[in-house]
Coordinates of C-alpha atoms and ligand atoms in Angstrom, one line a residue:
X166 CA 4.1 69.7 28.6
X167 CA 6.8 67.1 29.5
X168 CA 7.5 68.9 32.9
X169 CA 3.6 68.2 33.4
X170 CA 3.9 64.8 32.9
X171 CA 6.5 64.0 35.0
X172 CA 4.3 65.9 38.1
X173 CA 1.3 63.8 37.5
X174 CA 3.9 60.3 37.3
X175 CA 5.6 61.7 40.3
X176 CA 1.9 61.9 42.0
X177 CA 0.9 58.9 41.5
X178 CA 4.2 57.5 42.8
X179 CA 3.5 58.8 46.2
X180 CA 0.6 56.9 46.6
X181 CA 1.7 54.0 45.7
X182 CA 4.7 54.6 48.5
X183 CA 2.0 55.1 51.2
X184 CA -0.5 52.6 50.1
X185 CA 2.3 49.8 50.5
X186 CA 2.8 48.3 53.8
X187 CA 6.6 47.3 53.3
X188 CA 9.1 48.7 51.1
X189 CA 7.6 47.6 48.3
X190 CA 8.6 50.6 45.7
X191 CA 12.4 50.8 45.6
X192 CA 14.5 53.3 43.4
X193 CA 16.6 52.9 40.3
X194 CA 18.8 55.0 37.9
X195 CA 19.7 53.9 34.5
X196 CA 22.7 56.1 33.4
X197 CA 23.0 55.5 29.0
X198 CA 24.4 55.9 26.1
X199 CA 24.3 55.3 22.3
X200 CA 26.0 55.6 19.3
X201 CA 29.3 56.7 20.5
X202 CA 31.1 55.6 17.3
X203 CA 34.3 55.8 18.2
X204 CA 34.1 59.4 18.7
X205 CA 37.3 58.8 21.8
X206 CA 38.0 63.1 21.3
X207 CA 35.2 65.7 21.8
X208 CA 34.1 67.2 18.6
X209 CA 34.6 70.5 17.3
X210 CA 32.3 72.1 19.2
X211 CA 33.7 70.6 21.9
X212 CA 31.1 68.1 22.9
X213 CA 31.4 64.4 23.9
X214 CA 34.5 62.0 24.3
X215 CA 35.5 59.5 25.9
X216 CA 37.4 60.5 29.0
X217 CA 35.0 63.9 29.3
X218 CA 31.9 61.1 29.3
X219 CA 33.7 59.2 31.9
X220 CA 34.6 62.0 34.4
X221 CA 30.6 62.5 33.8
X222 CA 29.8 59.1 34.6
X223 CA 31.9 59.5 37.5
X224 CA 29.7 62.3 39.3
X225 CA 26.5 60.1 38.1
X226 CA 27.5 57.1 40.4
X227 CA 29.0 58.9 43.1
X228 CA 26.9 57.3 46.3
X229 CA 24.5 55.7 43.6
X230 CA 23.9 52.1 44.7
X231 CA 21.1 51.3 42.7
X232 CA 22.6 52.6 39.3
X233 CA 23.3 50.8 35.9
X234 CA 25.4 52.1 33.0
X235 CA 23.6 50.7 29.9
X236 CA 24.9 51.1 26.1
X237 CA 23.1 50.4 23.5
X238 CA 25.2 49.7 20.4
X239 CA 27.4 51.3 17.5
X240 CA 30.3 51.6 19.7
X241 CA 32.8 51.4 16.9
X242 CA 33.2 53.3 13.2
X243 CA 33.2 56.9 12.7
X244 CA 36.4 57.9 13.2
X245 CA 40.6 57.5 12.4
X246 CA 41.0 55.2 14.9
X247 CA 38.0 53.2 14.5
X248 CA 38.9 52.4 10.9
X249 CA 42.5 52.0 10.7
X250 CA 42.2 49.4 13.5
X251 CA 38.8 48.0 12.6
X252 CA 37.2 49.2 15.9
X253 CA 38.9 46.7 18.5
X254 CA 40.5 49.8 20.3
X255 CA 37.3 51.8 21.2
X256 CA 36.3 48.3 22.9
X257 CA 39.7 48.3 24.6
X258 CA 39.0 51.8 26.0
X259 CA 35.4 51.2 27.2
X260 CA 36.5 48.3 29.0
X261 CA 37.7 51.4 31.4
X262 CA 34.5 53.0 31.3
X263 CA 32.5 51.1 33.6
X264 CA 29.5 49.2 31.6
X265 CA 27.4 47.4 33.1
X266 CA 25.8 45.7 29.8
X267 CA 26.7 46.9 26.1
X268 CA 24.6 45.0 23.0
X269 CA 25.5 45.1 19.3
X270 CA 24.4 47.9 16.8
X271 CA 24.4 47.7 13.1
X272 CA 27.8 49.3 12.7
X273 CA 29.5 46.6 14.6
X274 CA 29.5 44.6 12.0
X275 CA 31.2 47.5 9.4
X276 CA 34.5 45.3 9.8
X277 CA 32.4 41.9 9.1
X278 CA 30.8 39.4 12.3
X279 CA 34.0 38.0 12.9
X280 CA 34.8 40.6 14.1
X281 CA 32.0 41.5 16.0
X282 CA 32.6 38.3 18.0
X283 CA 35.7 39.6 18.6
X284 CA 34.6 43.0 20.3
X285 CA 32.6 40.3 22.2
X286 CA 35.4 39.1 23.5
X287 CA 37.7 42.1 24.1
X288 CA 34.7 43.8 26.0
X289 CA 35.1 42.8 30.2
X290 CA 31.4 43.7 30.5
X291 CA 28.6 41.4 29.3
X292 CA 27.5 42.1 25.7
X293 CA 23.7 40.9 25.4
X294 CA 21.9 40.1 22.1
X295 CA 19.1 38.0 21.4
X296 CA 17.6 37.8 18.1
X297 CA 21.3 37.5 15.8
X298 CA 21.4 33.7 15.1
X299 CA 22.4 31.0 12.5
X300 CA 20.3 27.9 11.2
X301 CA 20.9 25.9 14.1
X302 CA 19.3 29.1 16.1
X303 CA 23.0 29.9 18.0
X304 CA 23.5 33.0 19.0
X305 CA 26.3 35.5 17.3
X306 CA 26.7 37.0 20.8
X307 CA 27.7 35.2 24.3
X308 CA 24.5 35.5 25.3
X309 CA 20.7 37.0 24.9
X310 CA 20.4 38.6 28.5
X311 CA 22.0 38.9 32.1
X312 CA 20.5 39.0 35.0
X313 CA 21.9 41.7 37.6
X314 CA 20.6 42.1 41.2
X315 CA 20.6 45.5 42.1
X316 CA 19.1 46.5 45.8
X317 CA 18.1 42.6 45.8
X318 CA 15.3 43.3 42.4
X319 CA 16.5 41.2 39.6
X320 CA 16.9 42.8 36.8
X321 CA 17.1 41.4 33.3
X322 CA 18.9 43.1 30.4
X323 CA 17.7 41.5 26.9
X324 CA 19.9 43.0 23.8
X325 CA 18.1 43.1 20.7
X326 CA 19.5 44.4 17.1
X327 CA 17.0 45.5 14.6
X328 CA 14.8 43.6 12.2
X329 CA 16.3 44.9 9.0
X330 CA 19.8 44.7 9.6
X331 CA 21.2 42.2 7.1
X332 CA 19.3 44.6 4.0
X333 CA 21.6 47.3 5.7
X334 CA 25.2 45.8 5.6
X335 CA 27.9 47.0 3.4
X336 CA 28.7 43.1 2.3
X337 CA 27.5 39.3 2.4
X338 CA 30.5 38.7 4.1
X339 CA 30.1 40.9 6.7
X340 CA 27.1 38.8 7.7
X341 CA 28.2 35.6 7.0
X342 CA 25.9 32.9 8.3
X343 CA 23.8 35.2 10.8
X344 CA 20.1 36.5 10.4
X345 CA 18.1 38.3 12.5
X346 CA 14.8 37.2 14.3
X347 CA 11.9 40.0 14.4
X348 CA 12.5 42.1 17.8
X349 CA 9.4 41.8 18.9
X350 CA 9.3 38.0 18.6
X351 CA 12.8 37.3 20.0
X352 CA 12.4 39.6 23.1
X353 CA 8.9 37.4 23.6
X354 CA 10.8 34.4 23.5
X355 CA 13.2 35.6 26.2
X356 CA 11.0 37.5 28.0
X357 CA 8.7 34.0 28.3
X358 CA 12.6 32.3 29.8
X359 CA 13.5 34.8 32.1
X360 CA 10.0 35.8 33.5
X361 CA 10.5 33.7 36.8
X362 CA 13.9 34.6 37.4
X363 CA 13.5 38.3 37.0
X364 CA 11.9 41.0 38.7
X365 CA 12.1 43.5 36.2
X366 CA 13.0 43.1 32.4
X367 CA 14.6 45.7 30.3
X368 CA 15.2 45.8 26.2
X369 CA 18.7 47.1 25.8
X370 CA 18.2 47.4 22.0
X371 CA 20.0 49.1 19.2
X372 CA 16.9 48.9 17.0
X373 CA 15.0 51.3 15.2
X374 CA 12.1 53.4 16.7
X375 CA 8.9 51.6 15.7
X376 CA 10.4 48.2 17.1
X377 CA 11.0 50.3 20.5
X378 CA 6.9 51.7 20.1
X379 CA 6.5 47.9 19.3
X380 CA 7.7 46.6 22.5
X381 CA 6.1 49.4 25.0
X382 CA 2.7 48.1 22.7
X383 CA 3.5 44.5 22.4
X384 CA 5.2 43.2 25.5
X385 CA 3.8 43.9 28.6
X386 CA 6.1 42.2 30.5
X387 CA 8.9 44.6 29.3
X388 CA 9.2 47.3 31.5
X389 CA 12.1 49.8 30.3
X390 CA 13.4 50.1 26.7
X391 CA 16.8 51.4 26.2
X392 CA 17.4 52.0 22.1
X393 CA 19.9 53.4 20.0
X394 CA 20.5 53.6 16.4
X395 CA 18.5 56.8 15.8
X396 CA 21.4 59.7 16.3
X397 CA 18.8 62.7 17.1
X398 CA 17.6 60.7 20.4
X399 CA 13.9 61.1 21.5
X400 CA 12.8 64.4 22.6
X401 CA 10.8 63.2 25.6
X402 CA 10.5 59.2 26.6
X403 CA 7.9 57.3 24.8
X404 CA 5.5 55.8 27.7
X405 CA 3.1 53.4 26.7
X406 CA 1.0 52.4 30.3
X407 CA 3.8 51.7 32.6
X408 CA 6.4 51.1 30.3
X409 CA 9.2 53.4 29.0
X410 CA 10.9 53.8 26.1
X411 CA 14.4 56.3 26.5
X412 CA 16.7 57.0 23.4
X413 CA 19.7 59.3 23.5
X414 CA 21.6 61.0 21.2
X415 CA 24.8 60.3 19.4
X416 CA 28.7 60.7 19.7
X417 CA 28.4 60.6 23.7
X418 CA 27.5 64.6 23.8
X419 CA 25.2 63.9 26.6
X420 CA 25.0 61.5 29.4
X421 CA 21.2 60.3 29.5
X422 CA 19.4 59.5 33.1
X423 CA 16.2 57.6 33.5
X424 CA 15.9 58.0 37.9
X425 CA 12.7 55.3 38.2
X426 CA 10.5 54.1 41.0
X427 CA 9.8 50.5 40.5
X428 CA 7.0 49.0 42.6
X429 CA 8.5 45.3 43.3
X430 CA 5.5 43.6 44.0
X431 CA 3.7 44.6 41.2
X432 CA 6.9 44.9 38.7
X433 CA 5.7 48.3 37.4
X434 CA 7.1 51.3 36.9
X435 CA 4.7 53.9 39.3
X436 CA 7.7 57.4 38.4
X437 CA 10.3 58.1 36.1
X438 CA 12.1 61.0 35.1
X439 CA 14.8 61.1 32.6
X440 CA 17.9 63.9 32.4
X441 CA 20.4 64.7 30.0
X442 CA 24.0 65.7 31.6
X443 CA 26.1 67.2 28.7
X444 CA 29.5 65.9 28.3
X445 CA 31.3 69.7 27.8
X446 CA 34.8 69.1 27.2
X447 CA 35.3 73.6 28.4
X448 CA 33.8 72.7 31.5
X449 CA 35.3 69.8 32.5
X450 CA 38.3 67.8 33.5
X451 CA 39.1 64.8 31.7
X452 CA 38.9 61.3 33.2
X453 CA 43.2 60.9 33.4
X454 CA 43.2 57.3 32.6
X455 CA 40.6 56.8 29.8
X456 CA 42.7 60.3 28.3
X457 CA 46.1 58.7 28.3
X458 CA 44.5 55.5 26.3
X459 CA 42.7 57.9 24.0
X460 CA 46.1 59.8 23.8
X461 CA 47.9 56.6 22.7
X462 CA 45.4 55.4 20.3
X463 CA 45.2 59.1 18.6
X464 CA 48.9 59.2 18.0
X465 CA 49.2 56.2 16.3
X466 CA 46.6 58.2 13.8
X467 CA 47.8 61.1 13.5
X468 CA 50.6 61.3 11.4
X469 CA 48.1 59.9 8.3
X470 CA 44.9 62.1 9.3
X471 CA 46.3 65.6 11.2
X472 CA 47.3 67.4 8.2
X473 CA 46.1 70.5 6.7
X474 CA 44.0 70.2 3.5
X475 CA 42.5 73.6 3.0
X476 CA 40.0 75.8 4.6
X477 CA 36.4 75.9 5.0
X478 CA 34.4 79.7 5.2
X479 CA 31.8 78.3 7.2
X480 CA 30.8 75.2 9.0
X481 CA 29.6 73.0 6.3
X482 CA 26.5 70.4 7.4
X483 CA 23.4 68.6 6.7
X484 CA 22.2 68.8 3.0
X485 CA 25.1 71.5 2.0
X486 CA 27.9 69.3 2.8
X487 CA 26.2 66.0 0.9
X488 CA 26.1 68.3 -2.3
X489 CA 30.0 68.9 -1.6
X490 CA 30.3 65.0 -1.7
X491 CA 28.7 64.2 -4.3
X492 CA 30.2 67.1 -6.0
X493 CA 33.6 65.5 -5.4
X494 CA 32.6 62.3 -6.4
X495 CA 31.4 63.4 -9.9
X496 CA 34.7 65.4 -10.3
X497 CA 36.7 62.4 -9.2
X498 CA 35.4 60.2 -11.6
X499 CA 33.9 62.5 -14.6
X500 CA 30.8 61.5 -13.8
X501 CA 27.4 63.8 -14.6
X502 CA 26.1 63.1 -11.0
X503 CA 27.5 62.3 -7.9
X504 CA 24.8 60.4 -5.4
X505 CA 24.6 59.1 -1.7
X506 CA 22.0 58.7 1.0
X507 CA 21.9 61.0 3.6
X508 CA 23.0 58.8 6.4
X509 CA 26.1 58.6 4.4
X510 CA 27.3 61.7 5.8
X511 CA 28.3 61.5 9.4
X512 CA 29.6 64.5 10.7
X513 CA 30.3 68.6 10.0
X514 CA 33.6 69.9 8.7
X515 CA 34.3 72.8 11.2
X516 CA 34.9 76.6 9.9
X517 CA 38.3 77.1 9.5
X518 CA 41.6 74.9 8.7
X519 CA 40.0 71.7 7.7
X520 CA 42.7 68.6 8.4
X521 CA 42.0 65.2 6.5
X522 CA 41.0 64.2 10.0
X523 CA 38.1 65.9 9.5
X524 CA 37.3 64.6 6.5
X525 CA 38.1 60.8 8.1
X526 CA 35.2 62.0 11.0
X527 CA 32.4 62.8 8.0
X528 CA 33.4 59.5 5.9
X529 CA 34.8 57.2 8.2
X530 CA 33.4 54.3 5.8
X531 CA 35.9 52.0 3.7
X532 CA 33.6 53.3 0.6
X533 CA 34.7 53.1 -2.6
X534 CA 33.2 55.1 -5.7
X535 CA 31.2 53.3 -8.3
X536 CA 30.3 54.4 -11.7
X537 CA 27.8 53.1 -14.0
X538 CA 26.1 54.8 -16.7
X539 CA 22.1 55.0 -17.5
X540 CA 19.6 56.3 -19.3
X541 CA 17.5 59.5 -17.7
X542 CA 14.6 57.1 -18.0
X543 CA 16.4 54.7 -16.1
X544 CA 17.2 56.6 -13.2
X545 CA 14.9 56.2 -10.0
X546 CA 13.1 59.1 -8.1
X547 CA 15.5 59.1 -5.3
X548 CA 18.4 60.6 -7.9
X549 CA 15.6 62.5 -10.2
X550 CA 14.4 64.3 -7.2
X551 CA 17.6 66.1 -6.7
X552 CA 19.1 66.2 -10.0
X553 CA 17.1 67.4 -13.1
X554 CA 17.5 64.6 -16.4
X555 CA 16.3 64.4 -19.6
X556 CA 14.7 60.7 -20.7
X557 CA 16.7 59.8 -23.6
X558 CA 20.0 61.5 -22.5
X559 CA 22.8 59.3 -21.2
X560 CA 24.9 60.1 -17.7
X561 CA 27.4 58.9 -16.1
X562 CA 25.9 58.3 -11.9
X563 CA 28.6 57.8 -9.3
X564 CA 27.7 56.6 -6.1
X565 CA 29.5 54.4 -3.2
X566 CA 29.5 50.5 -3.5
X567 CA 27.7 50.2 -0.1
X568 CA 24.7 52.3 -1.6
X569 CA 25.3 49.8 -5.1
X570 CA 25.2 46.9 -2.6
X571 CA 22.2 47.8 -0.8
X572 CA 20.2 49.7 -3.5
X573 CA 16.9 48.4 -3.2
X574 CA 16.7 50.2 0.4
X575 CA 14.4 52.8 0.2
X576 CA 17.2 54.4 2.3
X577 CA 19.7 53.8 -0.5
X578 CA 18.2 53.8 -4.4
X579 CA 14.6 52.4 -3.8
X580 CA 15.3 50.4 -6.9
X581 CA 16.9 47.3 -8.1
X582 CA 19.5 45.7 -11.0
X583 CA 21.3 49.0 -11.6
X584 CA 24.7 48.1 -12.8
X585 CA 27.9 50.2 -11.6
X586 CA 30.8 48.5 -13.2
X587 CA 33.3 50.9 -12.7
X588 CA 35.7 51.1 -9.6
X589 CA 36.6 54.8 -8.3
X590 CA 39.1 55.7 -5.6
X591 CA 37.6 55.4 -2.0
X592 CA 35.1 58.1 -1.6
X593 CA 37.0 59.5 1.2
X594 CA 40.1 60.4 -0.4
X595 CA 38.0 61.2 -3.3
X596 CA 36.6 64.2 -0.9
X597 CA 39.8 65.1 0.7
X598 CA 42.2 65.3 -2.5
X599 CA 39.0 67.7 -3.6
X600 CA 39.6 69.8 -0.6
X601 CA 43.5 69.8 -0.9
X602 CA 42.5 70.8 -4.7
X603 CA 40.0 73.7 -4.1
X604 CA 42.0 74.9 -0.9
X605 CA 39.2 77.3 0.3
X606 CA 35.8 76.1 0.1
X607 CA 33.3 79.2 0.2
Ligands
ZN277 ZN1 22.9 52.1 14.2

């Protein structure tokens, strides 16, 4: 169906080629990426990292002149090196990965916005967001957009960071005096700034689906959205009239391509297709400079996180490994029920020896346990669906302080004023002294 649709776009791009008298309709590529939290080593599998993305990147631009390498937030957390050093080496590394413009995701804030301006200015490439501001309405980042002229079209690049973001942090700290503008409202407001100094606007937005459907819908001026926060990355591009919407998936296993013909005089996209390269760590040589910076980084690491903790009889994932976690966290605590949210979980734990590092890659979150203790009746649907409670009977409920912190989320509890007054060990080491304790997990 999708191969279809690209045919028909294709078509109609070949008229508008002939029907124009100069060279009106000029090519363009954005090469993408999202999510790569911190993942700087390909994965078990052997997909994505760092240097294997960059040797990608490299045969992308090769004799491209009219190509842009856009990121669109979550650089940081999710892995050893991301957490011991609160994120600011994945920003040194991408400095060497050729970005033309980066914005901010949710997760950059996971070491609080202080740092977050830091990463702003570690990064050599311009990091864009437009909607993060205080009361006096100035912006957390350096700026909202940039303009780059590519093949003489001006092309803005508006960063944007998702509506609900302060209900999703781990802390009030970590978002001190910030709050976020509605996407659709702050990229209307920018859009209605740069309109006569651009030739094409794009939304490089870490932002969650509906916002990106919001902006295809709601913004006409907007003619390419480029999202992230959504790991499983959209199947096909959204296209709404002549705009596009492109999402890719997480951890850097693929390199996303959106190859576009943009007619200049009537700023519309008239052909797009979009690719996926995958970053294949068997088939291909790593990028030596980003590897030796990766190398560095990973040794200072590896001492606390590459050491054998037991062995797993099957690659453990999904809803199987959350049981294991909450499993742990019960047993770590003597609680009756162990609960977390799904997006909790951010990773597999390979077959085979498991090392802590593994572990680190699954929970890479400063969580700690909390315990409090409730009724059956008390208890919302979120933890009734799963575990099976009688009304009057009391139980003991440990969950992570970020879920505690942000339980009204219908992500998180769905509810509100549940008190957790005890402090458990961090919910990492919780899991891995459970591994090291089990030794095989079946
Ligand atoms: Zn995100």
């Amino acid at each position: 169906m999708f191969s279809i649709r690209i045919r028909a776009l294709v078509f109609t791009a070949f008229f508008a080629v002939l029907s124009a008298s100069g060279q009106t309709v000029k090519s363009f590529s954005f090469l993408h990426s999202n999510d790569l939290h911190a993942h700087l080593m390909p994965d078990d599998d052997g997909l994505g990292g760092f240097a294997y993305l960059k040797t990608v990147l490299n045969e992308q631009r090769r004799g491209c002149t009219t190509c842009l390498y856009l990121n669109a937030g979550d650089f940081v957390q999710g892995t050893p090196v991301s957490t011991l050093f609160k994120g600011d080496p994945v920003y040194q590394i991408a400095n060497h990965m050729g970005i033309d413009v980066s914005t901010i995701g949710n997760h950059e804030f996971d070491y609080g916005w202080k740092a977050v301006q830091g990463f702003d200015k570690t990064a050599k490439f311009p990091m864009v967001s437009a909607n993060i501001v205080n009361d006096r309405g100035e912006l957390l980042a350096p700026q909202a957009y940039v303009i780059r002229t590519v093949a003489g079209v001006r092309i803005a690049v508006i960063g944007a960071i998702m509506g609900d973001l302060v209900g999703n942090l781990a802390t009030e700290e970590a978002v001190g005096p910030w709050h976020v503008i509605p996407v659709v409202d702050a990229v209307k407001k920018v859009v209605a700034e740069v309109k006569g100094k651009a030739d094409m606007i794009v939304v490089l937005g870490h932002i969650q689906i509906a916002e990106a459907d919001a902006i295809l819908h709601q913004v006409p001026e907007v003619n390419i959205v480029v999202a992230g926060h959504d790991h499983k990355g959209f199947p096909e591009p959204h296209v709404f009239e002549h705009r596009w919407a492109v999402e890719g998936k997480s951890y850097g296993v693929e390199l996303n391509r959106l190859d576009f013909d943009f007619d200049t005089v009537r700023h519309e996209v008239v052909s797009a297709t979009w690719k996926h390269f995958p970053v294949d760590s068997r088939k291909i040589t790593p990028d030596p400079e980003i590897q030796a910076e990766v190398n560095s980084w990973e040794a200072k690491v590896s001492k606390i996180v590459d050491m054998p903790i037991g062995e797993a009889k099957r690659r453990l994932q999904g809803p199987d490994l959350r049981l294991l976690i909450e499993r742990a966290m019960a047993e770590a605590t003597g609680a009756d029920i162990g609960y977390i949210n799904t997006g909790n979980v951010r990773g597999f734990l390979p077959q085979g020896q498991l090392l802590a590092r593994h572990v680190w890659n699954v929970l890479p979150f400063d969580n700690y346990i909390m315990v409090g203790t409730f009724k059956g009746s008390e208890l919302p649907a979120k933890i009734t669906n799963e575990f099976k409670v009688e009304p009057d009977k009391l139980y003991k409920v440990a969950t992570t302080d970020f879920t505690v912190a942000n339980q009204a989320a219908p992500s998180q509890l769905g509810t509100t004023g549940m008190k957790f007054p005890v402090k458990g060990p961090l919910q990492r080491d919780a899991m891995i002294e459970w591994v090291r304790n089990r030794k095989v997990i079946e």
